[in-house]
mmCIF file of C-alpha atoms and ligand atoms in Angstrom:
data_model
loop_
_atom_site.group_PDB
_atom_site.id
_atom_site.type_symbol
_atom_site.label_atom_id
_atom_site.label_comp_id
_atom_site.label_asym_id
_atom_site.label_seq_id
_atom_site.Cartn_x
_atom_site.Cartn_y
_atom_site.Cartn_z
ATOM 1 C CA UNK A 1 88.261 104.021 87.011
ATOM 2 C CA UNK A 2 92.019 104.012 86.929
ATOM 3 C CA UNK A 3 93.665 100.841 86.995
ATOM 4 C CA UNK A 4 96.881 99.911 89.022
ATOM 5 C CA UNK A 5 99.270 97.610 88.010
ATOM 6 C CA UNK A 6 100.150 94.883 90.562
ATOM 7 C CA UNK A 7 103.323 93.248 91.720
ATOM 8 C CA UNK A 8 103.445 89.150 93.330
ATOM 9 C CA UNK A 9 105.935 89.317 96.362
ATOM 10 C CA UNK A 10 107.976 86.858 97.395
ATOM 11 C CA UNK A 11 105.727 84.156 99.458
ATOM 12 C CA UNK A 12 102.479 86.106 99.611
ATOM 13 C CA UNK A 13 99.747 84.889 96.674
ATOM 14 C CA UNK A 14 97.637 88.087 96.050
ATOM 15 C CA UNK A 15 99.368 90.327 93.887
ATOM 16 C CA UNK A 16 99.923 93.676 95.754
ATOM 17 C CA UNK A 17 98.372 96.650 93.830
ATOM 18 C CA UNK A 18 101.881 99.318 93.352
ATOM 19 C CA UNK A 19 100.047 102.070 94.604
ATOM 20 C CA UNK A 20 98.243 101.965 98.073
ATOM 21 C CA UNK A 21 96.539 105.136 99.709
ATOM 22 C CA UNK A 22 97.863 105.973 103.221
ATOM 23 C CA UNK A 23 95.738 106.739 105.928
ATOM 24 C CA UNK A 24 98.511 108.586 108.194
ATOM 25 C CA UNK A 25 97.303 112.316 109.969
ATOM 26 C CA UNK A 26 98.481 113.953 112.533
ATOM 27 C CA UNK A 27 96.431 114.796 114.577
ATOM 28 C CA UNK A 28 94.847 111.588 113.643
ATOM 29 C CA UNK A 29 91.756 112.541 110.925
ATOM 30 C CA UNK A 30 88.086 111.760 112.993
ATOM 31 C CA UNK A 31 86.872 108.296 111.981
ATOM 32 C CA UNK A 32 84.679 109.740 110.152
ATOM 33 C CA UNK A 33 86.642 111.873 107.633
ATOM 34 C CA UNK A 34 89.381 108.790 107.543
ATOM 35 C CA UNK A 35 86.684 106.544 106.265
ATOM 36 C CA UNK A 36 84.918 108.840 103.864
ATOM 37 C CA UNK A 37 88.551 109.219 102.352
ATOM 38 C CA UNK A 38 88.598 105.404 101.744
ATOM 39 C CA UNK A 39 85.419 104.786 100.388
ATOM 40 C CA UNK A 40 86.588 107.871 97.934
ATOM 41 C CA UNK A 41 89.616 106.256 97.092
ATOM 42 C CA UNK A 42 87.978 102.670 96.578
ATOM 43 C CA UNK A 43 85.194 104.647 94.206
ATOM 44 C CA UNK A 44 88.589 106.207 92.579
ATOM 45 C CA UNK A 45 90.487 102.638 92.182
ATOM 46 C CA UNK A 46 92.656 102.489 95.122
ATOM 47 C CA UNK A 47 92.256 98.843 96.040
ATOM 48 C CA UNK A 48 95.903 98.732 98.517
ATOM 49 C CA UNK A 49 95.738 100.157 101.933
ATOM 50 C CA UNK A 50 98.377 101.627 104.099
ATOM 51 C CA UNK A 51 97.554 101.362 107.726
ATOM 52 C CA UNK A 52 98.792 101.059 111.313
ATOM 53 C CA UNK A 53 98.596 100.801 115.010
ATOM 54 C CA UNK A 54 100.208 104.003 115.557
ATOM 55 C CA UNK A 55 98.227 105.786 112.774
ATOM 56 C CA UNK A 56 94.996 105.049 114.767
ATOM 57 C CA UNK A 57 93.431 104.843 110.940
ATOM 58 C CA UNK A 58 92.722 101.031 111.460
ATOM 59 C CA UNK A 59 89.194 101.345 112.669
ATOM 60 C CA UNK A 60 88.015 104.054 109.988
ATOM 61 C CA UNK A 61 89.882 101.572 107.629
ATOM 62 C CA UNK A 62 88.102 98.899 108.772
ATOM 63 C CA UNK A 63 84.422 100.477 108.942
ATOM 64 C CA UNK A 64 85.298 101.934 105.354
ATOM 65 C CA UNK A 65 86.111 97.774 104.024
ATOM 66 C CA UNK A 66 82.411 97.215 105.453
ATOM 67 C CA UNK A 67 80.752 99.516 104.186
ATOM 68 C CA UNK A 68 82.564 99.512 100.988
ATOM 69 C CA UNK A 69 81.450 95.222 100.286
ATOM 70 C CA UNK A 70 77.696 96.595 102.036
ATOM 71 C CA UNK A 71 77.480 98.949 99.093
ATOM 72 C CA UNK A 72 78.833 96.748 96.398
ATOM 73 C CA UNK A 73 81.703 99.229 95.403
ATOM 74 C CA UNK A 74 84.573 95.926 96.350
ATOM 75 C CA UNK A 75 82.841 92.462 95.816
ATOM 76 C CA UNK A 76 84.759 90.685 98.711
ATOM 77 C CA UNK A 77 87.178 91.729 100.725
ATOM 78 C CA UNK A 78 89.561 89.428 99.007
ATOM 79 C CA UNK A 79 89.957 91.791 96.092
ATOM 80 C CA UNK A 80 91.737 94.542 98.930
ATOM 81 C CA UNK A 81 95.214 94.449 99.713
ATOM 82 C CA UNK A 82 95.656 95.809 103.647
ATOM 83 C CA UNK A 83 98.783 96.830 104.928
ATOM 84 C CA UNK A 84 99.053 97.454 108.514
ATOM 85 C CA UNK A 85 101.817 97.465 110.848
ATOM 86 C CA UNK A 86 103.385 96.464 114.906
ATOM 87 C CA UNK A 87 103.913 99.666 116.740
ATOM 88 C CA UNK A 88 107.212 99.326 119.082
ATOM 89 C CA UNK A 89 105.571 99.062 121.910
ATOM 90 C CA UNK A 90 104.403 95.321 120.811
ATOM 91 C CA UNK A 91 107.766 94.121 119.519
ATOM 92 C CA UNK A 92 108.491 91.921 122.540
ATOM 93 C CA UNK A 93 108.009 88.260 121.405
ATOM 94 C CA UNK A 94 105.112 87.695 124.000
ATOM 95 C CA UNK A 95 103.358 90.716 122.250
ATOM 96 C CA UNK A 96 103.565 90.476 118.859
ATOM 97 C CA UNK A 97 100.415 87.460 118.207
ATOM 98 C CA UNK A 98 98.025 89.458 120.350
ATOM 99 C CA UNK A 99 99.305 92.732 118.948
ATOM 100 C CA UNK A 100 98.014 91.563 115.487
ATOM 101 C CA UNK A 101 95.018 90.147 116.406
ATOM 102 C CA UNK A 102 94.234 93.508 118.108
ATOM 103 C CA UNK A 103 94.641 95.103 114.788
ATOM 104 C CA UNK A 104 92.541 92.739 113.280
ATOM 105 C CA UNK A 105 90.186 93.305 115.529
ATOM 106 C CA UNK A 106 89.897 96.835 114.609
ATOM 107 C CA UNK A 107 89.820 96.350 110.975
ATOM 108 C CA UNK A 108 86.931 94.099 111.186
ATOM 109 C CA UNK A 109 88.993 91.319 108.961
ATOM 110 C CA UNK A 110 89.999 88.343 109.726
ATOM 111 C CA UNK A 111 93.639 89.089 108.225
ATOM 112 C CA UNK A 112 96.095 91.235 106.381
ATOM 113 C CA UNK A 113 97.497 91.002 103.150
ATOM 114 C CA UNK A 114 101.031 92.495 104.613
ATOM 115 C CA UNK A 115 101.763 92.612 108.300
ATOM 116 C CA UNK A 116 105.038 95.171 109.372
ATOM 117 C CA UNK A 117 107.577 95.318 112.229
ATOM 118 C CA UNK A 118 106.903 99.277 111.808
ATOM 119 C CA UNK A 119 110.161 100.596 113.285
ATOM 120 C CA UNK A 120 113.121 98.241 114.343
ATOM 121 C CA UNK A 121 113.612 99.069 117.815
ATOM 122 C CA UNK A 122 111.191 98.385 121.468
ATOM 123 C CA UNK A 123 109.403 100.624 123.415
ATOM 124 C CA UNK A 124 109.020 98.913 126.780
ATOM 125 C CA UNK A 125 105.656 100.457 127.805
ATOM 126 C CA UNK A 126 103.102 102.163 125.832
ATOM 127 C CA UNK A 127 103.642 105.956 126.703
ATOM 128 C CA UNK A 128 103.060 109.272 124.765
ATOM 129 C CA UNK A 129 106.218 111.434 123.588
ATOM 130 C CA UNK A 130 108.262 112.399 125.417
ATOM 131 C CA UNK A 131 109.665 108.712 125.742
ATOM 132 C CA UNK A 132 111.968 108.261 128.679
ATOM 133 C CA UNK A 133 115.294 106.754 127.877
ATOM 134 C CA UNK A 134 115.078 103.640 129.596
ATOM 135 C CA UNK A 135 111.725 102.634 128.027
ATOM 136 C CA UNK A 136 113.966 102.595 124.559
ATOM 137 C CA UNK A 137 115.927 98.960 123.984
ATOM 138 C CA UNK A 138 117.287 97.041 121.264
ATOM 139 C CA UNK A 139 114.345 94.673 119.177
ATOM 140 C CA UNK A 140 115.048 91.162 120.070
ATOM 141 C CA UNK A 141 114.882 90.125 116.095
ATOM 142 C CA UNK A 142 115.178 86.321 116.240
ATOM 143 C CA UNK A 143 112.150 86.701 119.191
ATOM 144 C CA UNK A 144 110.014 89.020 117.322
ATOM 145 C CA UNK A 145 110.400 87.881 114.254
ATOM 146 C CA UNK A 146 109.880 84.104 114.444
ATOM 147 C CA UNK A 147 106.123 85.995 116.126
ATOM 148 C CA UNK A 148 105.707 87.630 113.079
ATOM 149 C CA UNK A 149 106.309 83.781 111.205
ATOM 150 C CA UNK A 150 103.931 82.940 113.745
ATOM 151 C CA UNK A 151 101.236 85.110 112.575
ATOM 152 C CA UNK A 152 101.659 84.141 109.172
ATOM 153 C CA UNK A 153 101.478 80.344 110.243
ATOM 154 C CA UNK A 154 98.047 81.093 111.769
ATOM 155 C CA UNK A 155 96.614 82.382 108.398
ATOM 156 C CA UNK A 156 96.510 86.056 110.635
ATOM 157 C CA UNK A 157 98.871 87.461 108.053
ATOM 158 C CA UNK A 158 99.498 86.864 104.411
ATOM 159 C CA UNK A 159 102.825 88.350 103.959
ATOM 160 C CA UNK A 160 105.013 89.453 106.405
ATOM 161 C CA UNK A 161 107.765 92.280 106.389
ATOM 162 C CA UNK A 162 109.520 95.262 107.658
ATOM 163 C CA UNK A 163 109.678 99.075 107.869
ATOM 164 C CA UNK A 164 112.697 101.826 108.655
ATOM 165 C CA UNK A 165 115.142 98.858 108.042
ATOM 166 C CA UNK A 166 118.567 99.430 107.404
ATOM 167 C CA UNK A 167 120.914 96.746 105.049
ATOM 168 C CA UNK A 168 122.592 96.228 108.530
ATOM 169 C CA UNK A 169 118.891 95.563 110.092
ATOM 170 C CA UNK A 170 118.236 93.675 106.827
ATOM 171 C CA UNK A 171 120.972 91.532 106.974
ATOM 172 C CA UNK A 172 120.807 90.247 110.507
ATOM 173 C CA UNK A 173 117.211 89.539 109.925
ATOM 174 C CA UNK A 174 117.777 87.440 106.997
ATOM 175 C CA UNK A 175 120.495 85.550 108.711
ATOM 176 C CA UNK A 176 117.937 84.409 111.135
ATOM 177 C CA UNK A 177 114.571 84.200 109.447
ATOM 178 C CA UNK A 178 112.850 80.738 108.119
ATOM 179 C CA UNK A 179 110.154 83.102 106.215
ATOM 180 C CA UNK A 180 112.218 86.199 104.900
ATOM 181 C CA UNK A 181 110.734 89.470 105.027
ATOM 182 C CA UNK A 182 108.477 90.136 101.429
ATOM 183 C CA UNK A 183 108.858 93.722 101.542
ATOM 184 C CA UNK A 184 110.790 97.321 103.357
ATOM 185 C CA UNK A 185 108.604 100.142 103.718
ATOM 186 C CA UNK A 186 111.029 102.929 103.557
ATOM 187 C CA UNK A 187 110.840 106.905 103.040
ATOM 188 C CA UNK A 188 111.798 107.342 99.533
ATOM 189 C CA UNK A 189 111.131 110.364 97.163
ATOM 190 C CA UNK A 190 113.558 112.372 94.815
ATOM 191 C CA UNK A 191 114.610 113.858 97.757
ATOM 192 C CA UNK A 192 115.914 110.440 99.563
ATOM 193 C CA UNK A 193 116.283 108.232 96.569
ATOM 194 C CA UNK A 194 117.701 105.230 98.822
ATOM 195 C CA UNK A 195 120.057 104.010 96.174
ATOM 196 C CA UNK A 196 122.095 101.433 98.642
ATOM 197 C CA UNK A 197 119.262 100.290 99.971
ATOM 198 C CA UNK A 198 117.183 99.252 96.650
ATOM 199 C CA UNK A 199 120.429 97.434 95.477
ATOM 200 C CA UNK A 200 120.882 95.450 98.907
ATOM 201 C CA UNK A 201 117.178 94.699 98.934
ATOM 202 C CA UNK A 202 116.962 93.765 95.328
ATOM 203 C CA UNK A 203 119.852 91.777 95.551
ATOM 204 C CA UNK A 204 118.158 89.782 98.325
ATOM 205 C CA UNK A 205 114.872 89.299 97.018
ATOM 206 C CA UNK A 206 113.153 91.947 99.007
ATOM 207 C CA UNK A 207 110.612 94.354 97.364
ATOM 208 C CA UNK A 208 110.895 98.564 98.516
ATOM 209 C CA UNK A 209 107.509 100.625 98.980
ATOM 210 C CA UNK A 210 107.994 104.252 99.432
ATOM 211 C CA UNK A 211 106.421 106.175 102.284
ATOM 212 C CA UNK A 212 106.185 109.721 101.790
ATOM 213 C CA UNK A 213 106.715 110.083 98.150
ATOM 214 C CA UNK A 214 105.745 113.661 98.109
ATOM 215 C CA UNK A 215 107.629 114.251 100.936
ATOM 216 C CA UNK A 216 104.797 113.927 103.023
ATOM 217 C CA UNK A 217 103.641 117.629 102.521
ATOM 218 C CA UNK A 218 101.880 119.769 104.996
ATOM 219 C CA UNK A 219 102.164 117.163 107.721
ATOM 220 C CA UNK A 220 104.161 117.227 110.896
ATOM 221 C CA UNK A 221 106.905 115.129 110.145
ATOM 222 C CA UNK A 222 107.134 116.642 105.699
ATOM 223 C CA UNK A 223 107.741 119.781 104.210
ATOM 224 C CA UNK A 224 106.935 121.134 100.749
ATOM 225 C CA UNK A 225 110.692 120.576 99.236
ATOM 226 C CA UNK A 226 109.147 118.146 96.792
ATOM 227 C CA UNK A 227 105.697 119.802 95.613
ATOM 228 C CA UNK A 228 107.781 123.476 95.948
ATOM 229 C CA UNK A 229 110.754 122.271 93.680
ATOM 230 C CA UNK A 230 111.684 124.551 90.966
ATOM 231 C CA UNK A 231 113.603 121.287 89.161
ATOM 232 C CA UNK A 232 110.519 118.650 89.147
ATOM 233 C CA UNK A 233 107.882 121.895 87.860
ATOM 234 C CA UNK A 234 109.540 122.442 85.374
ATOM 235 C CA UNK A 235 109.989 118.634 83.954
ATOM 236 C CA UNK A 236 106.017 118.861 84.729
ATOM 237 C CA UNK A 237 104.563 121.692 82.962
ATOM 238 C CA UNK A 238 105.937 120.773 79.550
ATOM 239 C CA UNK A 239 104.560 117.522 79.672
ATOM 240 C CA UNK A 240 101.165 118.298 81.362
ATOM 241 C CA UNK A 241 101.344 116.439 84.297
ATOM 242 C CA UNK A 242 101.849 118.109 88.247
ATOM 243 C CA UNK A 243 104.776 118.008 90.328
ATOM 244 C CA UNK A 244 103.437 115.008 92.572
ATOM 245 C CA UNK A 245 103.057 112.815 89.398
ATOM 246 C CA UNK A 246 106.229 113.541 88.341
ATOM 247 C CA UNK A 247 107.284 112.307 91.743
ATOM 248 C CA UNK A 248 104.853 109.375 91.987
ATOM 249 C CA UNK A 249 106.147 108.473 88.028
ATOM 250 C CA UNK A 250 109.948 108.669 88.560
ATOM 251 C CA UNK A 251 109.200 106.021 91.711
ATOM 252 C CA UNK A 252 107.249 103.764 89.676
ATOM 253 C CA UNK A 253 109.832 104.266 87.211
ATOM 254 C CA UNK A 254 112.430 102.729 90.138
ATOM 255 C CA UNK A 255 110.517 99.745 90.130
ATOM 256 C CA UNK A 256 109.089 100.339 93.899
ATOM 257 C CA UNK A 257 105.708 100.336 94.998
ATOM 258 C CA UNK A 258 104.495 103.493 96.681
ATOM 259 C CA UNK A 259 102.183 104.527 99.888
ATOM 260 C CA UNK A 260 100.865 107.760 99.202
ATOM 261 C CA UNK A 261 98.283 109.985 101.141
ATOM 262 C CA UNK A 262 95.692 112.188 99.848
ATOM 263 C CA UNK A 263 92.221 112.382 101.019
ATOM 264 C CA UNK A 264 91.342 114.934 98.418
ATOM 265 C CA UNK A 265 88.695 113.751 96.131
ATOM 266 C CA UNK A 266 90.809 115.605 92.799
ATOM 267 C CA UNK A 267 94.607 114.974 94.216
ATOM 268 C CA UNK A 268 93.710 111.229 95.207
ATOM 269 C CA UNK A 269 92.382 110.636 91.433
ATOM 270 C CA UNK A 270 95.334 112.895 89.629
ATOM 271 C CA UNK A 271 98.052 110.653 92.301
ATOM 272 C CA UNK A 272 96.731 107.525 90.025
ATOM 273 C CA UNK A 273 97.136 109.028 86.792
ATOM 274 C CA UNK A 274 100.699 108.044 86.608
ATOM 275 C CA UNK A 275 100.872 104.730 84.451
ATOM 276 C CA UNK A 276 100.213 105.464 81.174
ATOM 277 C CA UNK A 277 103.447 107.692 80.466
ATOM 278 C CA UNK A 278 107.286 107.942 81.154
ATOM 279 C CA UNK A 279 109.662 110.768 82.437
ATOM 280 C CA UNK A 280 112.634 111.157 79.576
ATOM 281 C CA UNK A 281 115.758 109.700 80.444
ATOM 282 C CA UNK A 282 116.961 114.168 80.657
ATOM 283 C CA UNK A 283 114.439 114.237 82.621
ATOM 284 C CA UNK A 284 115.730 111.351 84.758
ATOM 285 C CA UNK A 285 118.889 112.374 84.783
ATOM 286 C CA UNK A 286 118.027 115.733 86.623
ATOM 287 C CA UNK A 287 115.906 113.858 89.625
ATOM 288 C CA UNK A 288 119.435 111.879 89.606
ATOM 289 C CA UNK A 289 120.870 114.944 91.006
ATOM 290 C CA UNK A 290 118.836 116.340 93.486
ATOM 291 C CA UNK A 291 120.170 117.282 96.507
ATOM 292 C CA UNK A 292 119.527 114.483 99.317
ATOM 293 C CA UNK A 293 117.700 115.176 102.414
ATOM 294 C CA UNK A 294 116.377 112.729 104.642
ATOM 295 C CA UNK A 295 112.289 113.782 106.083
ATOM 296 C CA UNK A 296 111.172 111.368 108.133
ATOM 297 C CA UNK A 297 113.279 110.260 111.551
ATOM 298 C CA UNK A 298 112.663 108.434 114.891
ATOM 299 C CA UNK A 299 113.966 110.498 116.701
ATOM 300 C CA UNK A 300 111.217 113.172 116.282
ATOM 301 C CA UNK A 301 108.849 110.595 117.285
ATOM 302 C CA UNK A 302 110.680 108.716 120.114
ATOM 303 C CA UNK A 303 113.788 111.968 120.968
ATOM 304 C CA UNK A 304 116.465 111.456 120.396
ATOM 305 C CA UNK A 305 117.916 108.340 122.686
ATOM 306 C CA UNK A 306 121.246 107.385 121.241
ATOM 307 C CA UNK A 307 119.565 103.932 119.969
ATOM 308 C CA UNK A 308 116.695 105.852 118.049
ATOM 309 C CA UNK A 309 119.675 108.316 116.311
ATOM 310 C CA UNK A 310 121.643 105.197 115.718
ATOM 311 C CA UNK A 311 118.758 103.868 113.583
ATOM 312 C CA UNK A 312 118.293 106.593 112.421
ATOM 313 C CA UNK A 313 122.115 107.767 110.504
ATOM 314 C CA UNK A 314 121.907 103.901 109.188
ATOM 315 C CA UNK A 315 118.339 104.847 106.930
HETATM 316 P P1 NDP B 1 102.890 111.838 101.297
HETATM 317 O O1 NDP B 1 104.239 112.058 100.742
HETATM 318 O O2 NDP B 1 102.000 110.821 100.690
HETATM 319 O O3 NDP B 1 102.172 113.251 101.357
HETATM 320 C C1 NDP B 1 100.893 113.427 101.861
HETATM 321 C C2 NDP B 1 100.576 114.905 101.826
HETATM 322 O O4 NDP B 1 100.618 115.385 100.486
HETATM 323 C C3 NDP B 1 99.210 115.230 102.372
HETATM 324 O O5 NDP B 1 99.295 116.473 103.057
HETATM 325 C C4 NDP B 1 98.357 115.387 101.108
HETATM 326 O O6 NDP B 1 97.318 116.306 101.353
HETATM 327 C C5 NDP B 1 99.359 115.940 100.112
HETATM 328 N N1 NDP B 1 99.098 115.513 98.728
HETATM 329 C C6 NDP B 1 98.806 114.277 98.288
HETATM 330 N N2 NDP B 1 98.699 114.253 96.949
HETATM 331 C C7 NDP B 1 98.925 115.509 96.521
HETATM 332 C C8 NDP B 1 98.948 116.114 95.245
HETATM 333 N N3 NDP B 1 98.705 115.418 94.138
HETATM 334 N N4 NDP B 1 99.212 117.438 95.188
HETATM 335 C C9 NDP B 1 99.434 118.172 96.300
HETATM 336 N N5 NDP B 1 99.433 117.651 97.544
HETATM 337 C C10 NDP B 1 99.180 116.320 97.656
HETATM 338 O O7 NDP B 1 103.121 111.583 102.863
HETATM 339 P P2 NDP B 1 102.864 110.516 103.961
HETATM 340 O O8 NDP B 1 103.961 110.699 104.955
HETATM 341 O O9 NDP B 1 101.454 110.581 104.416
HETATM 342 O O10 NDP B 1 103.122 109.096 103.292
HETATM 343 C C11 NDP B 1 102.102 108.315 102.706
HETATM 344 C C12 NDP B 1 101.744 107.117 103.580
HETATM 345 O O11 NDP B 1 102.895 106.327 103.868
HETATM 346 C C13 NDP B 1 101.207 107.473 104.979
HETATM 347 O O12 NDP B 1 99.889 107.967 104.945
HETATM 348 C C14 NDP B 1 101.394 106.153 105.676
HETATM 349 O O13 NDP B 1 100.363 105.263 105.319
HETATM 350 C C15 NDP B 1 102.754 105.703 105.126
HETATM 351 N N6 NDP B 1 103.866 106.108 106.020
HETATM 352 C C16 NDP B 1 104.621 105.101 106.592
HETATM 353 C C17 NDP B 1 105.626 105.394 107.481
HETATM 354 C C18 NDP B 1 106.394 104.287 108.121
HETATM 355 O O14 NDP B 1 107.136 104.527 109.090
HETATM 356 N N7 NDP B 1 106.284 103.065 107.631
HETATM 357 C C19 NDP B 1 105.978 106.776 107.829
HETATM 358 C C20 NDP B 1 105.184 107.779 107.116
HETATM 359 C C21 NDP B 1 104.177 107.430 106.242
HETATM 360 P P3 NDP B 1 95.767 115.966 101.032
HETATM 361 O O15 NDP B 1 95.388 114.772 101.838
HETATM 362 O O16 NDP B 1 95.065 117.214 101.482
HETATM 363 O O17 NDP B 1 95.701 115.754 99.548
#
């Protein structure tokens, strides 16, 4: 079984494992198939999860944990890192407690390792795409966050931080917060290699994990320029390793942690095989120069509300 090296964040004890497995589809995977995928990973070494509200993977997640500590494959549940997240539609201060312990609730646990504001903005009401304009406002960041300290207070949470922030989102959170955020959960892949942001965040203490760090391929919001690139094959085949572990490798090789998704038995196992070699620094130096596209926006979940493309030019 492979094993992942871990990383202690700033103000959280358990050492968070650098490689989680996601758990978001669209449409969302059946419980069922969600938490067969777990249990696969857990048999394959995963021992970090990536969920969320809006991923609707929390109760497969949670039913996977179970069964996983029923069948002896995890000993307790202390030895899993869980990641989940606050949709926008909580991030009103009178929201956020309940919120968390709704998410608890579905995982069965009786907290998180990492608890994340998931998208810096509000969504008055709960409502399905298309989002009306006036149900889109500003996040009230002293309000929510000193919730989110809240949570932590209470024991719900371990650790708590952010995702989709900006340096500007960054800063006026940290200006303002008594616990600072441990971690940003950003898109990041050689194809958005988030260069300012890693230096402001390193600079202030907070860790990066990358979401989609194979460009999220064949979902709704990825495309294949990562797995179909002619550049990252061909550092690959020499070497013997794929095209997604020469992605996974060269972000490891950043110094972030990364969220990846597979629920493929094979591609799950081969997305962990990543530790025990290095890309050359030739080899570096072409990712370097990748053309930069950006994959994942707000907008295509939310439209595109002049707030939601605002936040969205600033990631
Ligand atoms: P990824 O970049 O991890 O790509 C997932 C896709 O790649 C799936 O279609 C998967 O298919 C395929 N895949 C995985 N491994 C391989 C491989 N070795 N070779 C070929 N194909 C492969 O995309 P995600 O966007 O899912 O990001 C990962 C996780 O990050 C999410 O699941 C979620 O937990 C988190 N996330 C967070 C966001 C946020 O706003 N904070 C936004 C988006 C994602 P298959 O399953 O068939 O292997």
């Amino acid at each position: 079984m492979a094993v992942i090296p871990s990383l202690k964040l700033r103000g959280v004890d358990k050492p968070m494992p650098l490689i989680g497995m996601g758990t978001a589809s669209f449409p969302p995977a059946d419980l069922e198939t969600t938490k067969a995928a777990v249990l696969e990973a857990i048999k394959a070494g995963y021992r970090h999860f990536d969920t969320a509200f809006a991923y609707g993977s929390e109760k497969a997640l949670g039913e996977a944990v179970a069964e996983a500590l029923r069948l002896g494959l995890v000993q307790s549940r202390d030895d899993l890192f869980i990641t989940t997240k606050l949709w926008v539609s909580f991030t009103e201060p009178s929201k956020v407690v309940a919120a968390c312990e709704m998410s608890l609730q579905n995982l069965q646990l009786e907290y998180v390792d990492m608890y994340l504001i998931h998208w810096p903005v509000t969504l008055t009401e709960m409502v399905r795409p298309p989002v009306p304009a006036e149900m889109v406002k500003a996040l009230d960041m002293r309000g929510v966050w000193e919730r989110m300290e809240e949570c932590k207070n209470l024991g719900l949470v371990k650790g708590i931080g952010v995702s989709n922030f900006s340096c500007k989102h960054l800063e006026q959170l940290l200006s303002i917060a008594k616990i600072p955020p441990a971690l940003n959960q950003v898109e990041m892949n050689p194809f958005w290699q988030q260069k300012k942001l890693r230096d402001f965040c390193k600079e202030k203490g907070i860790h990066v994990t990358a979401y989609s760090p194979l460009g999220a391929n064949n979902t709704k919001w990825g495309d294949n320029r990562i797995l179909g690139n002619d550049v990252l094959a061909d550092i690959a085949k020499p070497i013997g390793k794929t095209t997604a572990q020469v992605a996974l490798r060269w972000l490891y090789e950043q110094g972030v942690s990364i969220a990846s998704k597979s629920f493929n038995k094979e591609r799950m196992r081969q997305n962990l095989e990543i530790f025990d070699w290095c890309l050359s620094d030739q080899d570096l130096d072409k990712i370097s120069q990748l053309p930069q596209t950006k994959g994942v926006t707000l907008a295509s979940v939310l439209g595109p509300h002049p707030l939601v493309l605002e936040i969205d030019a600033d990631l």
